[in-house]
Amino acid sequence: ESGDHPPLDFLAIADRNDLAGMIDRHVIPGLLKTFVDSEEKQIISLSNNSILDYGFPGWFAEQMQAACADGNQLVLQIAAQAAHTNLRPAQRLMKELKPLGCLLSVSMFDDERRSLQLLDHLDLSFVKLQPALTKDLTASSNNQELIRKIVEAAEANGVSVIADEVADTSSLAVLWQCGVKLITGAFLKESSQVLAQ
């Protein structure tokens, strides 16, 4: 009754109570239908519950078929923390969905050793930087160096880096200097839009 709530308000609670998978299954069919006319890649974030659900890949394949969605346009995204704690289920999920053309992205990616190890253990196409790394980027040479380190490690594994929640064009210029070629941000007028160089 009070309107829509942003995912940050409820997803962590839903995940802890094993409800996030039900939310994924409620939202994904509608998303897939809206993606059909788009020629751009679309990112679908998955909950920890869906990663652990052995029935999810089969269900997702059925939803793709029902919506006439092209797997080559879909990027499934999981949070780095979920990938750390559920590496084998994440590997199994992608092994089952990769033949459909789906790609994998890890969000909230940072320069920690265990995050960088995901580049070796998961068949990733993208990593999305932790938003804290791009805050006040023009004034933080430390964050710039961390981003360069991530870009270097990602490129060595054939993985593209996405900077999330970029606030302004000056940060965009610094990101390009650091080697980041894909960004999202409110200054693009549409926060879900990904801009490529």
C-alpha positions as YAML, in Angstrom:
chain: A
units: angstrom
residues:
- id: 1
  name: GLU
  ca: [0.00, 0.00, 0.00]
- id: 2
  name: SER
  ca: [2.88, 2.38, 0.64]
- id: 3
  name: GLY
  ca: [4.31, 1.70, -2.84]
- id: 4
  name: ASP
  ca: [7.24, -0.28, -4.14]
- id: 5
  name: HIS
  ca: [10.21, -0.95, -1.92]
- id: 6
  name: PRO
  ca: [13.77, -1.06, -3.28]
- id: 7
  name: PRO
  ca: [15.42, -4.50, -3.27]
- id: 8
  name: LEU
  ca: [17.96, -3.43, -0.64]
- id: 9
  name: ASP
  ca: [15.05, -3.11, 1.82]
- id: 10
  name: PHE
  ca: [13.96, -6.72, 1.60]
- id: 11
  name: LEU
  ca: [16.27, -9.02, -0.36]
- id: 12
  name: ALA
  ca: [18.75, -9.76, 2.44]
- id: 13
  name: ILE
  ca: [15.87, -10.63, 4.79]
- id: 14
  name: ALA
  ca: [14.18, -12.73, 2.09]
- id: 15
  name: ASP
  ca: [17.45, -14.57, 1.42]
- id: 16
  name: ARG
  ca: [17.97, -15.37, 5.12]
- id: 17
  name: ASN
  ca: [14.44, -16.75, 5.32]
- id: 18
  name: ASP
  ca: [14.70, -18.80, 2.09]
- id: 19
  name: LEU
  ca: [12.15, -16.59, 0.32]
- id: 20
  name: ALA
  ca: [14.42, -14.89, -2.22]
- id: 21
  name: GLY
  ca: [14.21, -17.82, -4.62]
- id: 22
  name: MET
  ca: [10.42, -17.43, -4.68]
- id: 23
  name: ILE
  ca: [10.86, -13.71, -5.44]
- id: 24
  name: ASP
  ca: [13.23, -14.62, -8.32]
- id: 25
  name: ARG
  ca: [10.67, -17.05, -9.70]
- id: 26
  name: HIS
  ca: [7.95, -14.41, -9.41]
- id: 27
  name: VAL
  ca: [9.93, -11.63, -11.11]
- id: 28
  name: ILE
  ca: [11.96, -13.42, -13.80]
- id: 29
  name: PRO
  ca: [9.12, -14.49, -16.14]
- id: 30
  name: GLY
  ca: [7.96, -10.88, -16.47]
- id: 31
  name: LEU
  ca: [11.53, -9.66, -16.99]
- id: 32
  name: LEU
  ca: [12.13, -12.18, -19.75]
- id: 33
  name: LYS
  ca: [9.00, -11.02, -21.59]
- id: 34
  name: THR
  ca: [10.17, -7.40, -21.50]
- id: 35
  name: PHE
  ca: [13.59, -8.36, -22.86]
- id: 36
  name: VAL
  ca: [12.27, -10.07, -25.99]
- id: 37
  name: ASP
  ca: [12.18, -6.91, -28.14]
- id: 38
  name: SER
  ca: [15.53, -5.62, -26.88]
- id: 39
  name: GLU
  ca: [18.73, -6.29, -28.78]
- id: 40
  name: GLU
  ca: [20.94, -5.34, -25.82]
- id: 41
  name: LYS
  ca: [22.28, -7.73, -23.21]
- id: 42
  name: GLN
  ca: [20.14, -7.79, -20.09]
- id: 43
  name: ILE
  ca: [21.39, -8.51, -16.58]
- id: 44
  name: ILE
  ca: [19.24, -10.62, -14.25]
- id: 45
  name: SER
  ca: [20.40, -10.75, -10.64]
- id: 46
  name: LEU
  ca: [19.90, -14.08, -8.89]
- id: 47
  name: SER
  ca: [19.52, -14.65, -5.19]
- id: 48
  name: ASN
  ca: [21.60, -17.03, -3.14]
- id: 49
  name: ASN
  ca: [18.49, -19.23, -2.86]
- id: 50
  name: SER
  ca: [18.30, -19.63, -6.66]
- id: 51
  name: ILE
  ca: [21.99, -20.58, -6.84]
- id: 52
  name: LEU
  ca: [21.34, -23.38, -4.34]
- id: 53
  name: ASP
  ca: [18.11, -24.53, -6.03]
- id: 54
  name: TYR
  ca: [18.92, -27.58, -8.18]
- id: 55
  name: GLY
  ca: [15.61, -27.11, -10.02]
- id: 56
  name: PHE
  ca: [16.33, -23.50, -10.98]
- id: 57
  name: PRO
  ca: [18.27, -24.11, -14.25]
- id: 58
  name: GLY
  ca: [15.50, -26.31, -15.68]
- id: 59
  name: TRP
  ca: [12.82, -23.86, -14.57]
- id: 60
  name: PHE
  ca: [14.78, -20.94, -16.05]
- id: 61
  name: ALA
  ca: [15.17, -22.77, -19.38]
- id: 62
  name: GLU
  ca: [11.38, -23.32, -19.47]
- id: 63
  name: GLN
  ca: [10.76, -19.62, -18.75]
- id: 64
  name: MET
  ca: [13.15, -18.62, -21.53]
- id: 65
  name: GLN
  ca: [11.33, -20.87, -23.98]
- id: 66
  name: ALA
  ca: [7.90, -19.61, -22.90]
- id: 67
  name: ALA
  ca: [9.00, -15.98, -23.30]
- id: 68
  name: CYS
  ca: [10.89, -16.68, -26.56]
- id: 69
  name: ALA
  ca: [13.94, -15.09, -24.89]
- id: 70
  name: ASP
  ca: [17.35, -15.34, -26.50]
- id: 71
  name: GLY
  ca: [19.92, -16.74, -24.07]
- id: 72
  name: ASN
  ca: [22.67, -14.84, -25.89]
- id: 73
  name: GLN
  ca: [21.13, -11.62, -24.57]
- id: 74
  name: LEU
  ca: [20.97, -12.76, -20.93]
- id: 75
  name: VAL
  ca: [23.60, -12.19, -18.28]
- id: 76
  name: LEU
  ca: [22.90, -13.92, -14.97]
- id: 77
  name: GLN
  ca: [24.43, -12.04, -12.08]
- id: 78
  name: ILE
  ca: [25.32, -13.29, -8.64]
- id: 79
  name: ALA
  ca: [26.89, -11.38, -5.78]
- id: 80
  name: ALA
  ca: [30.55, -12.04, -5.01]
- id: 81
  name: GLN
  ca: [29.70, -13.09, -1.45]
- id: 82
  name: ALA
  ca: [27.21, -15.68, -2.75]
- id: 83
  name: ALA
  ca: [29.81, -16.95, -5.22]
- id: 84
  name: HIS
  ca: [32.43, -17.25, -2.43]
- id: 85
  name: THR
  ca: [30.19, -19.24, -0.14]
- id: 86
  name: ASN
  ca: [28.52, -21.34, -2.87]
- id: 87
  name: LEU
  ca: [31.23, -21.86, -5.45]
- id: 88
  name: ARG
  ca: [30.25, -25.39, -6.50]
- id: 89
  name: PRO
  ca: [26.52, -24.59, -6.85]
- id: 90
  name: ALA
  ca: [27.43, -21.48, -8.89]
- id: 91
  name: GLN
  ca: [29.66, -23.60, -11.14]
- id: 92
  name: ARG
  ca: [26.86, -26.15, -11.56]
- id: 93
  name: LEU
  ca: [24.32, -23.41, -12.34]
- id: 94
  name: MET
  ca: [26.44, -21.99, -15.14]
- id: 95
  name: LYS
  ca: [27.39, -25.41, -16.49]
- id: 96
  name: GLU
  ca: [23.67, -26.05, -16.99]
- id: 97
  name: LEU
  ca: [22.75, -22.59, -18.37]
- id: 98
  name: LYS
  ca: [25.82, -21.86, -20.53]
- id: 99
  name: PRO
  ca: [24.56, -24.14, -23.37]
- id: 100
  name: LEU
  ca: [21.50, -21.85, -23.60]
- id: 101
  name: GLY
  ca: [23.81, -18.92, -24.36]
- id: 102
  name: CYS
  ca: [23.55, -17.29, -20.93]
- id: 103
  name: LEU
  ca: [26.59, -15.46, -19.59]
- id: 104
  name: LEU
  ca: [27.65, -14.98, -15.96]
- id: 105
  name: SER
  ca: [28.49, -11.81, -14.06]
- id: 106
  name: VAL
  ca: [29.61, -11.35, -10.46]
- id: 107
  name: SER
  ca: [28.55, -8.12, -8.74]
- id: 108
  name: MET
  ca: [30.06, -6.37, -5.71]
- id: 109
  name: PHE
  ca: [33.50, -7.38, -7.02]
- id: 110
  name: ASP
  ca: [36.53, -6.01, -5.20]
- id: 111
  name: ASP
  ca: [40.29, -6.52, -5.09]
- id: 112
  name: GLU
  ca: [40.26, -9.08, -2.26]
- id: 113
  name: ARG
  ca: [42.14, -12.29, -3.02]
- id: 114
  name: ARG
  ca: [39.03, -14.47, -2.78]
- id: 115
  name: SER
  ca: [37.20, -12.24, -5.28]
- id: 116
  name: LEU
  ca: [40.10, -12.36, -7.72]
- id: 117
  name: GLN
  ca: [40.17, -16.17, -7.35]
- id: 118
  name: LEU
  ca: [36.62, -16.29, -8.73]
- id: 119
  name: LEU
  ca: [38.13, -15.31, -12.08]
- id: 120
  name: ASP
  ca: [39.87, -18.69, -12.12]
- id: 121
  name: HIS
  ca: [37.02, -20.79, -10.74]
- id: 122
  name: LEU
  ca: [33.94, -19.45, -12.55]
- id: 123
  name: ASP
  ca: [33.31, -19.09, -16.26]
- id: 124
  name: LEU
  ca: [32.70, -15.34, -16.02]
- id: 125
  name: SER
  ca: [31.99, -12.87, -18.79]
- id: 126
  name: PHE
  ca: [31.65, -9.78, -16.56]
- id: 127
  name: VAL
  ca: [32.48, -8.51, -13.10]
- id: 128
  name: LYS
  ca: [30.67, -5.49, -11.70]
- id: 129
  name: LEU
  ca: [32.79, -3.36, -9.36]
- id: 130
  name: GLN
  ca: [31.71, -2.78, -5.79]
- id: 131
  name: PRO
  ca: [30.13, 0.71, -5.88]
- id: 132
  name: ALA
  ca: [32.35, 1.93, -3.01]
- id: 133
  name: LEU
  ca: [35.34, 1.68, -5.38]
- id: 134
  name: THR
  ca: [33.87, 4.32, -7.71]
- id: 135
  name: LYS
  ca: [32.78, 6.81, -5.03]
- id: 136
  name: ASP
  ca: [34.86, 10.02, -5.06]
- id: 137
  name: LEU
  ca: [37.05, 8.35, -7.64]
- id: 138
  name: THR
  ca: [38.72, 11.52, -8.92]
- id: 139
  name: ALA
  ca: [40.11, 12.20, -5.41]
- id: 140
  name: SER
  ca: [41.09, 8.62, -4.56]
- id: 141
  name: SER
  ca: [44.30, 7.47, -6.21]
- id: 142
  name: ASN
  ca: [44.10, 4.35, -4.01]
- id: 143
  name: ASN
  ca: [40.75, 3.32, -5.52]
- id: 144
  name: GLN
  ca: [42.07, 4.08, -9.00]
- id: 145
  name: GLU
  ca: [44.98, 1.71, -8.38]
- id: 146
  name: LEU
  ca: [42.63, -0.99, -7.02]
- id: 147
  name: ILE
  ca: [40.45, -0.68, -10.13]
- id: 148
  name: ARG
  ca: [43.50, -0.98, -12.39]
- id: 149
  name: LYS
  ca: [44.49, -4.15, -10.52]
- id: 150
  name: ILE
  ca: [41.00, -5.63, -10.98]
- id: 151
  name: VAL
  ca: [40.90, -4.69, -14.68]
- id: 152
  name: GLU
  ca: [44.31, -6.26, -15.27]
- id: 153
  name: ALA
  ca: [43.29, -9.52, -13.54]
- id: 154
  name: ALA
  ca: [39.92, -9.60, -15.32]
- id: 155
  name: GLU
  ca: [41.35, -8.93, -18.78]
- id: 156
  name: ALA
  ca: [43.91, -11.72, -18.27]
- id: 157
  name: ASN
  ca: [40.91, -14.06, -17.90]
- id: 158
  name: GLY
  ca: [38.90, -12.59, -20.80]
- id: 159
  name: VAL
  ca: [36.43, -10.92, -18.42]
- id: 160
  name: SER
  ca: [34.98, -7.40, -18.91]
- id: 161
  name: VAL
  ca: [34.68, -5.00, -15.97]
- id: 162
  name: ILE
  ca: [31.53, -2.94, -15.35]
- id: 163
  name: ALA
  ca: [31.65, 0.08, -13.04]
- id: 164
  name: ASP
  ca: [28.34, 0.42, -11.23]
- id: 165
  name: GLU
  ca: [26.59, 3.54, -9.93]
- id: 166
  name: VAL
  ca: [28.97, 6.01, -11.58]
- id: 167
  name: ALA
  ca: [27.89, 9.45, -10.41]
- id: 168
  name: ASP
  ca: [29.42, 11.88, -12.92]
- id: 169
  name: THR
  ca: [31.35, 12.30, -16.14]
- id: 170
  name: SER
  ca: [34.65, 13.10, -14.38]
- id: 171
  name: SER
  ca: [34.51, 9.67, -12.73]
- id: 172
  name: LEU
  ca: [33.73, 8.20, -16.15]
- id: 173
  name: ALA
  ca: [36.92, 9.72, -17.58]
- id: 174
  name: VAL
  ca: [39.01, 8.31, -14.71]
- id: 175
  name: LEU
  ca: [37.42, 4.87, -15.13]
- id: 176
  name: TRP
  ca: [38.31, 4.82, -18.81]
- id: 177
  name: GLN
  ca: [41.89, 5.75, -17.89]
- id: 178
  name: CYS
  ca: [41.85, 2.79, -15.48]
- id: 179
  name: GLY
  ca: [40.75, 0.50, -18.31]
- id: 180
  name: VAL
  ca: [37.03, 0.15, -17.45]
- id: 181
  name: LYS
  ca: [35.00, 0.23, -20.65]
- id: 182
  name: LEU
  ca: [31.47, -0.52, -19.37]
- id: 183
  name: ILE
  ca: [29.63, 1.67, -16.89]
- id: 184
  name: THR
  ca: [26.20, 2.20, -15.38]
- id: 185
  name: GLY
  ca: [25.05, 5.30, -13.56]
- id: 186
  name: ALA
  ca: [22.22, 7.68, -12.87]
- id: 187
  name: PHE
  ca: [23.88, 10.47, -14.88]
- id: 188
  name: LEU
  ca: [23.09, 8.40, -18.00]
- id: 189
  name: LYS
  ca: [19.41, 9.27, -17.31]
- id: 190
  name: GLU
  ca: [18.58, 5.59, -17.00]
- id: 191
  name: SER
  ca: [20.32, 3.67, -14.24]
- id: 192
  name: SER
  ca: [19.90, 0.30, -15.93]
- id: 193
  name: GLN
  ca: [21.61, 1.42, -19.11]
- id: 194
  name: VAL
  ca: [25.12, 0.14, -19.75]
- id: 195
  name: LEU
  ca: [27.35, 2.38, -21.81]
- id: 196
  name: ALA
  ca: [30.16, 0.80, -23.78]
- id: 197
  name: GLN
  ca: [33.20, 2.64, -25.11]
...
